[in-house]
Short mmCIF file of C-alpha atoms in Angstrom, two decimals:
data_model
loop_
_atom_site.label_atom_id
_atom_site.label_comp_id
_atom_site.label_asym_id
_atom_site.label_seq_id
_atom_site.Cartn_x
_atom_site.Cartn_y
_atom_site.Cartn_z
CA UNK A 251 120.92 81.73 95.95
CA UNK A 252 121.57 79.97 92.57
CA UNK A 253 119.04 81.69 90.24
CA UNK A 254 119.39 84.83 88.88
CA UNK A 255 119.77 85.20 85.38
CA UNK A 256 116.77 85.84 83.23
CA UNK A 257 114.48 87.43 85.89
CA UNK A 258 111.94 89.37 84.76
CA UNK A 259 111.94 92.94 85.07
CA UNK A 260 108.64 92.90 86.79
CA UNK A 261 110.18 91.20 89.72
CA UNK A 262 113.20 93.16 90.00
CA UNK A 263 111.24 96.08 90.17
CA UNK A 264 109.48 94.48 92.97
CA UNK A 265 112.55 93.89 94.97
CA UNK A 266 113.73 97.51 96.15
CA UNK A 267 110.18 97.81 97.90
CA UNK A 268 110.22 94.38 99.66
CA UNK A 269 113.56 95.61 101.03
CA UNK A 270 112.03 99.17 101.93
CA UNK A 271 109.22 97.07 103.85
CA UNK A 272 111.60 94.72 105.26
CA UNK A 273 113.88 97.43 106.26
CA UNK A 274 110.69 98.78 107.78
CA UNK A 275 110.17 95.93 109.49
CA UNK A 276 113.64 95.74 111.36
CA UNK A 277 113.36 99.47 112.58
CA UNK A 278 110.56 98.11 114.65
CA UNK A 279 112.00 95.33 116.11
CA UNK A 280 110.44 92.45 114.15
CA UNK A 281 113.06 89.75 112.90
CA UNK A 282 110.72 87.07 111.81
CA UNK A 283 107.92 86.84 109.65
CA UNK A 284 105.52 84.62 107.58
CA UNK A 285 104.92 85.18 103.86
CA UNK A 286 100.90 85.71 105.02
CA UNK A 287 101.96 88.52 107.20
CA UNK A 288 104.22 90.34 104.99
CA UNK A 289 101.72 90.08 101.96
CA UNK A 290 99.62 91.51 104.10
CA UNK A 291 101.55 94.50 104.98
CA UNK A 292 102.59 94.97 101.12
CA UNK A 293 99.45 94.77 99.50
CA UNK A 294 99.69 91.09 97.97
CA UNK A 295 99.34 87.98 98.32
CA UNK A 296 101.39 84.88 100.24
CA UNK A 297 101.70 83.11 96.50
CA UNK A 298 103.27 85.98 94.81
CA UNK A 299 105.37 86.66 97.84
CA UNK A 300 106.94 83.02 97.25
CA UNK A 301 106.93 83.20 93.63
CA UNK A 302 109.04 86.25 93.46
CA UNK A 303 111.77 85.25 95.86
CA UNK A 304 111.32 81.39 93.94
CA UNK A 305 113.09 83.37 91.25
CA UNK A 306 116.15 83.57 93.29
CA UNK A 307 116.00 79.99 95.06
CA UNK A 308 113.97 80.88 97.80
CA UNK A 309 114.30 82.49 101.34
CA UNK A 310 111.83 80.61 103.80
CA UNK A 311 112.08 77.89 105.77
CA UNK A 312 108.82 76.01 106.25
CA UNK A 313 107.29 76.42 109.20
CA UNK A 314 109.36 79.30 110.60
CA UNK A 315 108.88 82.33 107.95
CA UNK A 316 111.32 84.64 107.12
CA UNK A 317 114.32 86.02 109.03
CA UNK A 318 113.35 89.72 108.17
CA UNK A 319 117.27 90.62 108.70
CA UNK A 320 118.84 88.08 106.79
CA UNK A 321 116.35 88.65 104.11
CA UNK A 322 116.80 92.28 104.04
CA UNK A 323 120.79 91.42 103.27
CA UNK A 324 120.41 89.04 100.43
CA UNK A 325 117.97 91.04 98.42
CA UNK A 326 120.42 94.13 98.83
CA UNK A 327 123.24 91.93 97.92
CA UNK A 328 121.05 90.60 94.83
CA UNK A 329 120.36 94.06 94.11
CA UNK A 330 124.39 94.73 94.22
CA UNK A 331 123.94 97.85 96.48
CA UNK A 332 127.36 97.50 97.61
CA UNK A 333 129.20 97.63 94.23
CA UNK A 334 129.87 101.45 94.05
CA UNK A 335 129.91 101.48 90.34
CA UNK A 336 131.32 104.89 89.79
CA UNK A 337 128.80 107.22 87.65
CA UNK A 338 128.53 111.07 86.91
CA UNK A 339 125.61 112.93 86.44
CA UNK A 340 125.17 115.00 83.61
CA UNK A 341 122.90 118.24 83.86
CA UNK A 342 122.63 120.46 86.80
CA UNK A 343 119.56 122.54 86.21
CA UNK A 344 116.64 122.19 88.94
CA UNK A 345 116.33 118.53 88.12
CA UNK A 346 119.89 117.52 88.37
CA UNK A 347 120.64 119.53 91.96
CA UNK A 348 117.60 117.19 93.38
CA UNK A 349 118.73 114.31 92.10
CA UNK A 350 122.40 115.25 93.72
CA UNK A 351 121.39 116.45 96.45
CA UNK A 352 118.13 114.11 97.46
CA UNK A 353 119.71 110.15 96.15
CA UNK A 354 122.15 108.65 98.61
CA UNK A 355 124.33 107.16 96.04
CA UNK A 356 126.36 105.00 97.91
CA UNK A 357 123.58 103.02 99.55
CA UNK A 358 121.86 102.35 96.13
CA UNK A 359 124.88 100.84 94.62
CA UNK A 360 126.74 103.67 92.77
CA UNK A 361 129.98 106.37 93.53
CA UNK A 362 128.55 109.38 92.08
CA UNK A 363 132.09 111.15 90.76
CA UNK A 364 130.88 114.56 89.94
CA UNK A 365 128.48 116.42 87.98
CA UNK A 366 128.82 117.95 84.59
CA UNK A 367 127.11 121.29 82.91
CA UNK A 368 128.12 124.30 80.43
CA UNK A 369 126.84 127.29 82.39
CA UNK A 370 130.37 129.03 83.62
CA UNK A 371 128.58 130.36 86.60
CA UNK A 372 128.28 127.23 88.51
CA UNK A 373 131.64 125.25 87.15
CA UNK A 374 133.54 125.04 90.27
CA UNK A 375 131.02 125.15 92.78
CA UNK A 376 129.80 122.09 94.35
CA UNK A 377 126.48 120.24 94.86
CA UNK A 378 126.18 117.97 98.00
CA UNK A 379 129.98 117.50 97.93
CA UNK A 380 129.85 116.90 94.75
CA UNK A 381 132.14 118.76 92.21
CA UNK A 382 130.42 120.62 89.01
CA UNK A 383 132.99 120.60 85.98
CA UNK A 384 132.38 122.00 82.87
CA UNK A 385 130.94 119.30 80.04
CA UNK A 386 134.23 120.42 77.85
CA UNK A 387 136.20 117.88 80.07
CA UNK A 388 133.76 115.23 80.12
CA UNK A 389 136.05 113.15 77.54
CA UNK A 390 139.41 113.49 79.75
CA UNK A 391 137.26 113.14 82.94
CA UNK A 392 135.56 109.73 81.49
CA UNK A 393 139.26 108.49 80.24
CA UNK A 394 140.97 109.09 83.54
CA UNK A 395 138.16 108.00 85.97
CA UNK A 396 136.04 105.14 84.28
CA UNK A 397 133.02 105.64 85.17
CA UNK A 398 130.76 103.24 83.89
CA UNK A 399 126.86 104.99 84.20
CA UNK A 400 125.97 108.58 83.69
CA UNK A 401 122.51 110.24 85.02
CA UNK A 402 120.88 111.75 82.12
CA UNK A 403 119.40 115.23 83.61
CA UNK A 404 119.22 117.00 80.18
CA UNK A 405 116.81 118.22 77.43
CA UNK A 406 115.89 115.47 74.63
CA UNK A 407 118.17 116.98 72.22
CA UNK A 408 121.22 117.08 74.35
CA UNK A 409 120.52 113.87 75.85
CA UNK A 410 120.08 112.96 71.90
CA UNK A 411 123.70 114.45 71.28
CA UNK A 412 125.50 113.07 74.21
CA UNK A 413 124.53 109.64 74.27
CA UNK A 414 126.47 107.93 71.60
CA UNK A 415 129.87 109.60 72.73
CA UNK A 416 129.15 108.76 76.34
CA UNK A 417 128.94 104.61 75.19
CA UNK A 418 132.30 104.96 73.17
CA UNK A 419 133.90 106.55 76.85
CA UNK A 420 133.06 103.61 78.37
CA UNK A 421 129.05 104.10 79.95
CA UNK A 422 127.28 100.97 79.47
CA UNK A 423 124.37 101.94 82.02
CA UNK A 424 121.91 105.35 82.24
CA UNK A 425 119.75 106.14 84.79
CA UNK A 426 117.90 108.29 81.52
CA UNK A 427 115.76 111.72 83.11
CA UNK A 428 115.85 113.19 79.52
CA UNK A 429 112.84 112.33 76.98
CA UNK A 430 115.23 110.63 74.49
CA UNK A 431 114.61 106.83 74.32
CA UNK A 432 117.92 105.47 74.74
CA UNK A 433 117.05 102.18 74.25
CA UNK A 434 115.77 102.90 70.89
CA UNK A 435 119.52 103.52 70.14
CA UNK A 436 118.78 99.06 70.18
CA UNK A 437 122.88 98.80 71.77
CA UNK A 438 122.11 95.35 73.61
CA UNK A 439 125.13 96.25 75.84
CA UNK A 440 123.71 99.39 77.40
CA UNK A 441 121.37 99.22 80.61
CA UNK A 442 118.75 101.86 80.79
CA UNK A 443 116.52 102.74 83.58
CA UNK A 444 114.31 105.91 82.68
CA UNK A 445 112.65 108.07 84.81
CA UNK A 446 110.07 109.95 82.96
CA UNK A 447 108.22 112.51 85.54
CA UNK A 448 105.78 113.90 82.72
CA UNK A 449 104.94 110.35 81.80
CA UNK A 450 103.51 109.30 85.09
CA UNK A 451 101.70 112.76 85.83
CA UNK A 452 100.10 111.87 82.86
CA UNK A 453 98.68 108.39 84.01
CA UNK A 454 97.66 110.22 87.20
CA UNK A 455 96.11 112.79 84.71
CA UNK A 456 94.35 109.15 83.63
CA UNK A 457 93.46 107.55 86.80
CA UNK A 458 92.08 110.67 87.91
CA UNK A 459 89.91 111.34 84.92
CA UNK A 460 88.48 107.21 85.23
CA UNK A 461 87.86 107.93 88.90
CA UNK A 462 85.78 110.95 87.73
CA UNK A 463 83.66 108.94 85.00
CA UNK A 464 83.29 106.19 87.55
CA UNK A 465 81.81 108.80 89.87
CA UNK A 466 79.48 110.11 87.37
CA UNK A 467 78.28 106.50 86.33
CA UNK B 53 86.51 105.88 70.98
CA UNK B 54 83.71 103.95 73.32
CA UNK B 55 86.14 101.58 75.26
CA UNK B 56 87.99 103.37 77.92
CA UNK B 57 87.10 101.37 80.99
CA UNK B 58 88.61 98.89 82.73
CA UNK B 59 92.11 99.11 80.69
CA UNK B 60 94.87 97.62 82.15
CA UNK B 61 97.79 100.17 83.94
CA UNK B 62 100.55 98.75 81.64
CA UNK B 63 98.38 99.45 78.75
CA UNK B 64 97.57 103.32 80.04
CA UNK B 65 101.63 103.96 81.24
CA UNK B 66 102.43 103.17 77.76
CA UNK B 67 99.99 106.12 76.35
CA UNK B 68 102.32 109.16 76.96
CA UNK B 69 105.20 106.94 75.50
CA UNK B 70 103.39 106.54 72.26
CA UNK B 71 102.07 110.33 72.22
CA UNK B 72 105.78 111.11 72.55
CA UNK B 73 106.63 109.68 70.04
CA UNK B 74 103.50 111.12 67.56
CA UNK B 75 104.55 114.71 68.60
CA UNK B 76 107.81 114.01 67.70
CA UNK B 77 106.77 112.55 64.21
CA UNK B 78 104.63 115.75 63.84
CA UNK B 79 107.47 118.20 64.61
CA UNK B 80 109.00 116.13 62.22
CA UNK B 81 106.31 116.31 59.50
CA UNK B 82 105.04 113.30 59.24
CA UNK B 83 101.33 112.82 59.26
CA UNK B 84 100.19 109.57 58.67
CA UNK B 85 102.33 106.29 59.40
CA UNK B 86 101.45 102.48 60.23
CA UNK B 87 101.61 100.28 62.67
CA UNK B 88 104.51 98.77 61.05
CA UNK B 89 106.96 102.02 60.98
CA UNK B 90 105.34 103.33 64.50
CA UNK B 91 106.37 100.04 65.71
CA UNK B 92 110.02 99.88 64.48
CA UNK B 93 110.40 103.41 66.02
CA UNK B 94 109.23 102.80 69.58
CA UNK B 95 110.82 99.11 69.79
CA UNK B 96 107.40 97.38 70.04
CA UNK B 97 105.74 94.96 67.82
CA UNK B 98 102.63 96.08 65.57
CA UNK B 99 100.58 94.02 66.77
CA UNK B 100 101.14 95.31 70.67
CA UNK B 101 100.26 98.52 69.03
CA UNK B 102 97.49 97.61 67.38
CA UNK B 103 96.23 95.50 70.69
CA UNK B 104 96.90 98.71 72.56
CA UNK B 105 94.96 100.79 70.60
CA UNK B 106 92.24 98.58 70.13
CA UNK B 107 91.75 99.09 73.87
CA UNK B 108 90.44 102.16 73.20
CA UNK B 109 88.22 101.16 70.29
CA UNK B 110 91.10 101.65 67.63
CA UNK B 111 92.34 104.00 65.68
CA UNK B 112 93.89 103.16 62.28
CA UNK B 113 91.98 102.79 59.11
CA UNK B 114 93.11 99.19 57.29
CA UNK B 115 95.41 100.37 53.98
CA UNK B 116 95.76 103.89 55.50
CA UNK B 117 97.58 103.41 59.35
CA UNK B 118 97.28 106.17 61.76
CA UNK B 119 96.66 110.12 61.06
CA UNK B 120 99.44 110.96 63.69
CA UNK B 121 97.95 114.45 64.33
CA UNK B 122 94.36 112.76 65.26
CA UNK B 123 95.83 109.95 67.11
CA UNK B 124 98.01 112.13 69.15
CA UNK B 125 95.29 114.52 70.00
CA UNK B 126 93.32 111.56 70.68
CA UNK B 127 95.80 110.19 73.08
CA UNK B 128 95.62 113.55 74.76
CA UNK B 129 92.09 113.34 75.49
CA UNK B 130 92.06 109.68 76.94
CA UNK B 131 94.84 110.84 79.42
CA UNK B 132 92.99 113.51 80.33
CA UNK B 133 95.95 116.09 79.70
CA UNK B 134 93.31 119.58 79.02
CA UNK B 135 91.60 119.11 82.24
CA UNK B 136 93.27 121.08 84.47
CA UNK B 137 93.06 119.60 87.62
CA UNK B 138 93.81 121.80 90.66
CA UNK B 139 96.95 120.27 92.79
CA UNK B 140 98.98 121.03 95.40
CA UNK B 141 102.32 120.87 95.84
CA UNK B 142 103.87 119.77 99.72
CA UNK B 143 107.81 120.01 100.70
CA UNK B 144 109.66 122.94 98.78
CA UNK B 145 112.99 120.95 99.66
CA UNK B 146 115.47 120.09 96.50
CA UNK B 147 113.18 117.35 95.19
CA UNK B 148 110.19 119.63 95.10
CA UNK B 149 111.72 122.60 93.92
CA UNK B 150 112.73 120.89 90.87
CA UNK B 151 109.44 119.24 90.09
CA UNK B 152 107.35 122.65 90.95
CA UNK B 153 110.11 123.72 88.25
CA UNK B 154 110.80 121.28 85.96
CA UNK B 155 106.79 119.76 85.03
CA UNK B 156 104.76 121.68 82.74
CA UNK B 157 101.75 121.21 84.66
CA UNK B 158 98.91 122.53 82.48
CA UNK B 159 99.76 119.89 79.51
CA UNK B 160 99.60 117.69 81.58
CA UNK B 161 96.40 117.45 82.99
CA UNK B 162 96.90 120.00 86.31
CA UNK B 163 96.72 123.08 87.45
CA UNK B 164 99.14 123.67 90.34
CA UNK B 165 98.19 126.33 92.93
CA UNK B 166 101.13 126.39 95.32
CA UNK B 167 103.47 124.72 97.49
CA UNK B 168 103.59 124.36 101.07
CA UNK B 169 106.32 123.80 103.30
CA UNK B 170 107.28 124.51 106.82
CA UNK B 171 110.36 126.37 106.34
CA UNK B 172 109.64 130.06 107.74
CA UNK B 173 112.93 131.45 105.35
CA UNK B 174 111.02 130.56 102.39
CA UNK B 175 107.41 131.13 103.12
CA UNK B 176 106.16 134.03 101.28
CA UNK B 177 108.52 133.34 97.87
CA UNK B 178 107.62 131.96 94.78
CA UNK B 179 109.00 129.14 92.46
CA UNK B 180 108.37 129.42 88.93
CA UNK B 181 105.37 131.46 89.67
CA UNK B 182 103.20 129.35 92.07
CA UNK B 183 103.79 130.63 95.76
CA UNK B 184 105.13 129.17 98.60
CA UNK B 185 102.87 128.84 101.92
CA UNK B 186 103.01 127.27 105.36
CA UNK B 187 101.77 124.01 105.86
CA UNK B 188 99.49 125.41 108.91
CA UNK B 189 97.73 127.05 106.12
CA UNK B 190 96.66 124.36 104.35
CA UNK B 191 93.83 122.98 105.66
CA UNK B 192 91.79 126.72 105.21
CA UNK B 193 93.36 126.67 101.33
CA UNK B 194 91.84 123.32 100.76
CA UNK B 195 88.55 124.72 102.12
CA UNK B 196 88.69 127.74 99.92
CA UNK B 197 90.26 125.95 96.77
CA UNK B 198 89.15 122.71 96.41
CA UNK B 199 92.76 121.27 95.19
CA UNK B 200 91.81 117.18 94.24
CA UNK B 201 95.49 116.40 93.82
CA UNK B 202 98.53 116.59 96.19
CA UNK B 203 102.08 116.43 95.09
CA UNK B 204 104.03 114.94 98.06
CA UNK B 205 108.05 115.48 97.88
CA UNK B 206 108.28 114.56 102.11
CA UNK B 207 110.12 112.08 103.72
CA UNK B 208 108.23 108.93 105.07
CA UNK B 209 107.35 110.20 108.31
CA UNK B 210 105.32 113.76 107.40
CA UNK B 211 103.87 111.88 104.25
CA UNK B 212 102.23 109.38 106.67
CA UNK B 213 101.06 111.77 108.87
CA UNK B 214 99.62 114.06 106.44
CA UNK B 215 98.25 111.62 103.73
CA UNK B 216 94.41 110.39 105.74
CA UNK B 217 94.07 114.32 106.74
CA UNK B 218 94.93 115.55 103.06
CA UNK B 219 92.45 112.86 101.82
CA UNK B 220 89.81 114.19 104.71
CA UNK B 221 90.27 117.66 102.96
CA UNK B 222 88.82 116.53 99.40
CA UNK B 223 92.53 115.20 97.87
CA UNK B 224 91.59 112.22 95.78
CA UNK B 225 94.78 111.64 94.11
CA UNK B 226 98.61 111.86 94.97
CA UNK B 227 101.67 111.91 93.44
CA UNK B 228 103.79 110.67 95.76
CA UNK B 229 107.17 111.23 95.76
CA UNK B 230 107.74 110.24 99.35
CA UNK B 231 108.30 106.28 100.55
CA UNK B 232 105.05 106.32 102.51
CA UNK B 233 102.64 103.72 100.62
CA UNK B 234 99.53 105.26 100.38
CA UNK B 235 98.07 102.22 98.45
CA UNK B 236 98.25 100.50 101.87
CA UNK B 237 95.28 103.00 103.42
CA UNK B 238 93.44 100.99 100.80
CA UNK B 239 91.26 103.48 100.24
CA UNK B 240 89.51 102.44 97.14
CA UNK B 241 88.55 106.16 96.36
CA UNK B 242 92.08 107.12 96.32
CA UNK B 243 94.50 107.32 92.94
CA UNK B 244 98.16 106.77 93.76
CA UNK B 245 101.16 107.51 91.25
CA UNK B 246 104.27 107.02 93.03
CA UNK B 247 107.64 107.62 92.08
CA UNK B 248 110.43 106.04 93.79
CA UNK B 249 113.98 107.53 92.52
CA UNK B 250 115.82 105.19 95.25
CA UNK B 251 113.70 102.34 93.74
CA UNK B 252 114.51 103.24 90.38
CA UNK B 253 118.16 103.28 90.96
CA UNK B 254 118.27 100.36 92.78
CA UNK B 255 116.81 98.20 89.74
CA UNK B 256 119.17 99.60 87.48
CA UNK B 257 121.78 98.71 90.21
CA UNK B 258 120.91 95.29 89.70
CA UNK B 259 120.66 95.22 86.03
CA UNK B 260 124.37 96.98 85.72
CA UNK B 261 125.43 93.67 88.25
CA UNK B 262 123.23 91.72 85.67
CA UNK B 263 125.53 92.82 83.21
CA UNK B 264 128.81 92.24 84.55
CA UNK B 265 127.49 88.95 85.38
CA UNK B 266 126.89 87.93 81.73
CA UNK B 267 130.59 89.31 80.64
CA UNK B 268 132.29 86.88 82.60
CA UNK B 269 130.47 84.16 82.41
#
């Protein structure tokens, strides 16, 4: 497994659901198959199957397929689901408790610490084991405990606010709910995945108005 | 504004992005800007704007740039956002609590109706205004309402089972939250947005590993 650097995103982002098939796959008992078969199951096709894993040297062996278990392994391993990078998440309105409450952290590759809001009422209570702690301490928390990515589950503004202090305690990745475009902050040491809900009911709003046009065509 | 056909998904998933960033300008006062400053703001290069726009038949007068308020509005109306779709929502667990909550439905292109789960203890309540029914019921609401879009916040298994008889009921579209692919009914009449949170954190699990990678090297 040599190659990994430089990767493009659009095959990374391809990874997580060739391990959900795969992992698919091995519930049912199958430990081998061909990049024909698989494609077929995904949706693609056999060349882009062996194109994407190319990018990290490769998986098949001619003539045999793919060992579906081994497979499933290396592509969590490339995907570093075992690191438990320690994060906290930052926001507990309706949107935070889901994401607490729904993501099994540790199986996606982080140690979610605790969880951090101002409203008094729920300081001290506890989300899916998770502690809630008022955002007051977030400085002494982020000294003491390192952790090193913090879920964004806030308005724009906050998000705006708390960004910049949250890089000097150390965060150098976001997994970015909030509206503000942290990247546009342009810190080439910060990761940023964003997760913009409103965004993509708004190309649904899309596809479904083109489906309706086509329709009426 | 006669092109609108045929555009290309990365081209229509960066649409809300851009009219984000015009209602911001607006708020802000700002009513005419050019590709130039638009592009230093989002992080893109003017001529990906003006490629993007010119999907859409362009928008910018040469020597003047863009009339932000037109161009957002505009942006709007591709997308679809005043057309008030009816939707459904199914699974009133964390995850769909917080998007019946959290998404401001109407500006963006839908009109939800109500949620369904099977949960007896919750049937009869309301979230946010839009009440909560039992899945049994569902198939004599679709009769009576027509709903063309269904929100899916289910685990795998109830997704697949309910996705071909939702789609049998007059759903044409689906946001799916679950990590049943729907594309893979290839049902050409069908209009899938998914979102993944597991997938999303895993990617930015591997660019985090990507990162620590780079620092020692």
């Amino acid at each position: 497994m040599p190659k990994e650097s430089g990767v493009s995103v659009s095959v990374i982002k391809r990874l997580p659901r060739y391990r959900r098939f795969l992992g698919d796959l091995l519930t049912n008992g199958v430990h081998r198959i061909s990049s024909g078969e698989l494609a077929t199951k995904m949706g693609l096709t056999s060349s882009q199957i062996r194109q994407d894993f190319n990018c990290f040297g490769g998986f098949g062996q001619q003539g045999y397929g793919y060992n579906v278990e081994a497979l499933y392994h290396e592509i969590g391993r490339i995907l570093g689901l075992s690191n438990n990078i320690p994060a906290i998440l930052i926001g507990c309105g309706n949107l935070g408790r889901a994401v607490a409450s729904h993501i099994n952290f540790n199986e996606r590759g982080f140690h979610l610490l605790g969880i951090f809001d101002s409203n008094p009422a729920i300081i001290g209570r506890s989300i899916n084991g998770y502690p809630i702690m008022h955002i007051d301490t977030v400085t002494e928390f982020c000294k003491e405990k390192r952790p090193r990515m913090a879920i964004l589950c806030l308005p724009n503004q906050e998000a705006r606010k708390l960004a910049q202090p949250l890089i000097d305690l150390g965060i150098t990745a976001f997994w970015n709910f909030s509206h503000f475009d942290i990247k546009m902050m342009q810190n080439p040491n910060i990761v940023v995945e964003n997760v913009h809900l409103s965004d993509s009911l708004m190309t649904l709003s899309y596809m479904v108005n083109e489906q309706k046009n086509k329709k009426i065509k």
